[in-house]
C-alpha positions as MATLAB code, in Angstrom:
seq = 'MDIIEHKSGCCDSDNPEKAEVDAILAKYIGEKWTLIPILQEIQNLYNYLPKDVLEYVAIQTGIPIADIYGVVTFYSLFHLNPRGRNIIRVCQGTACHICSGKTILETVEKELGVKTGNATADLRFTLETVVCVGACGLAPVMQVNEETYGRLTADRVAEILQKYQ';
ca = [
    -130.963  136.071   43.065;
    -134.596  135.461   43.933;
    -135.137  134.767   47.583;
    -137.388  131.820   48.313;
    -138.992  132.051   51.732;
    -138.122  129.133   53.980;
    -140.787  127.734   56.274;
    -138.951  128.093   59.586;
    -135.750  128.945   61.353;
    -133.012  131.338   60.328;
    -134.354  132.231   56.982;
    -137.832  133.437   57.926;
    -138.422  136.842   56.416;
    -138.703  138.404   59.888;
    -135.401  136.962   61.108;
    -132.550  139.512   60.962;
    -129.993  136.761   60.298;
    -131.728  136.035   56.972;
    -130.369  139.306   55.608;
    -126.861  138.289   56.665;
    -127.185  134.890   54.978;
    -128.556  136.576   51.843;
    -125.607  139.018   51.877;
    -123.171  136.106   52.045;
    -124.893  134.352   49.154;
    -125.038  137.565   47.107;
    -121.238  137.888   47.203;
    -120.903  134.670   45.239;
    -123.595  135.023   42.560;
    -122.369  133.642   39.256;
    -119.049  132.386   40.626;
    -118.012  128.745   40.421;
    -116.642  126.666   43.269;
    -117.975  128.922   45.989;
    -119.686  126.448   48.310;
    -116.784  126.186   50.756;
    -116.373  129.961   51.200;
    -120.155  130.300   51.602;
    -120.183  127.609   54.274;
    -117.183  129.156   56.037;
    -118.864  132.551   56.229;
    -122.141  131.075   57.431;
    -120.316  129.063   60.077;
    -118.583  132.254   61.208;
    -122.036  133.827   61.571;
    -123.604  131.008   63.629;
    -120.501  129.231   65.001;
    -121.856  126.075   63.320;
    -123.982  125.163   60.274;
    -127.673  124.920   61.170;
    -129.715  122.438   59.137;
    -132.314  125.003   58.049;
    -129.585  127.339   56.805;
    -128.011  124.541   54.757;
    -131.418  123.802   53.232;
    -131.810  127.487   52.406;
    -128.351  127.556   50.787;
    -129.325  124.521   48.707;
    -132.458  126.279   47.471;
    -130.696  129.550   46.744;
    -127.663  128.061   45.002;
    -129.316  125.123   43.270;
    -126.741  122.796   44.833;
    -128.405  119.557   45.990;
    -128.579  119.294   49.774;
    -126.854  115.894   49.572;
    -123.854  117.545   47.917;
    -123.760  120.232   50.589;
    -123.822  117.618   53.344;
    -121.118  115.717   51.495;
    -118.833  118.745   51.718;
    -119.785  119.572   55.312;
    -119.163  116.051   56.568;
    -115.942  115.602   54.596;
    -114.093  118.619   56.007;
    -113.402  118.607   59.749;
    -113.514  122.409   59.896;
    -117.297  122.359   59.478;
    -119.615  121.659   62.401;
    -123.253  120.612   62.320;
    -123.863  121.107   66.040;
    -123.649  124.256   68.151;
    -120.184  124.893   69.565;
    -119.150  126.523   72.762;
    -117.310  129.818   73.040;
    -114.295  127.951   74.422;
    -112.958  124.926   72.578;
    -111.162  122.414   74.779;
    -108.886  119.927   73.040;
    -107.483  117.116   75.153;
    -104.543  115.371   73.537;
    -104.818  111.610   73.211;
    -101.585  111.065   71.280;
     -99.031  108.476   72.308;
     -97.066  110.602   74.787;
    -100.228  111.971   76.401;
    -101.832  108.541   76.461;
     -98.834  107.099   78.307;
     -98.856  110.040   80.748;
    -102.517  109.730   81.843;
    -104.160  111.642   79.007;
    -107.237  109.446   79.360;
    -107.561  110.454   83.014;
    -107.370  114.123   82.020;
    -110.097  113.605   79.422;
    -112.345  111.801   81.915;
    -111.782  114.590   84.446;
    -112.740  117.283   81.919;
    -115.842  115.312   80.929;
    -116.847  115.052   84.590;
    -116.150  118.740   85.310;
    -118.185  119.899   82.301;
    -120.865  117.227   82.421;
    -120.445  116.421   78.711;
    -118.883  113.701   76.626;
    -116.244  114.286   73.990;
    -117.600  115.922   70.848;
    -120.326  117.849   72.646;
    -120.938  121.345   73.950;
    -122.125  122.291   77.402;
    -125.775  123.341   77.660;
    -124.751  126.979   78.225;
    -122.437  126.831   75.158;
    -119.429  127.915   77.193;
    -117.381  124.882   76.222;
    -117.024  122.303   73.479;
    -114.909  119.263   74.307;
    -112.815  117.566   71.624;
    -109.936  115.135   71.503;
    -106.951  115.511   69.211;
    -104.225  113.113   68.174;
    -101.390  115.541   68.860;
    -100.927  119.206   69.736;
     -97.166  119.118   69.185;
     -96.211  119.476   72.833;
     -95.230  115.892   73.637;
     -92.557  117.011   76.096;
     -95.324  118.555   78.213;
     -97.591  115.482   78.262;
    -100.374  115.200   79.207;
    -101.605  118.303   77.402;
    -104.888  120.148   77.022;
    -105.645  123.267   74.992;
    -108.376  125.774   75.736;
    -108.787  127.904   72.641;
    -105.169  128.843   71.794;
    -103.746  128.384   75.307;
    -101.821  125.159   75.960;
    -101.644  123.581   79.413;
     -99.037  120.892   79.952;
     -97.851  118.470   82.599;
    -101.456  118.281   83.701;
    -102.820  116.483   86.679;
    -106.486  115.776   87.256;
    -106.608  118.193   90.198;
    -105.479  121.128   87.986;
    -108.305  120.694   85.467;
    -111.020  122.445   87.513;
    -108.700  125.380   88.245;
    -107.913  125.806   84.544;
    -111.554  125.586   83.462;
    -112.532  128.157   86.087;
    -110.493  130.769   84.164;
    -112.955  130.456   81.275;
    -116.198  130.656   83.247;
];
């Protein structure tokens, strides 16, 4: 695989992450249907998919950038924006909605100073909503990473978030 130097960002020749991206791409030389595994590995490296890296992948693989974006935007597991170290998911399903799930979401947004779908400036948290976490009996529910917090009240939110500071 010939490496084509990219004008800026991750894939500058003096950037150490370029070697990691090249190593990921090298694993899949000559194999078909490898875009998704390539994107997964790159996302694991950066915690999201930077635009300049996607452009570099397009150049190196010969896959049109439009096709790459088509895959990235189709699958919810891919992220085009930086994500925080801690992922907060506030349930907005029926049971949580009835039990003040919206209030919990608004409280988290206020505590973090971000709207749903965004990361805090320090990349400690990303805030997302989900339709259901499968804990309807504990409504309203919020997850931080893999930890589930149920029967929430707005006054407990700050205490929970403090654990992840």
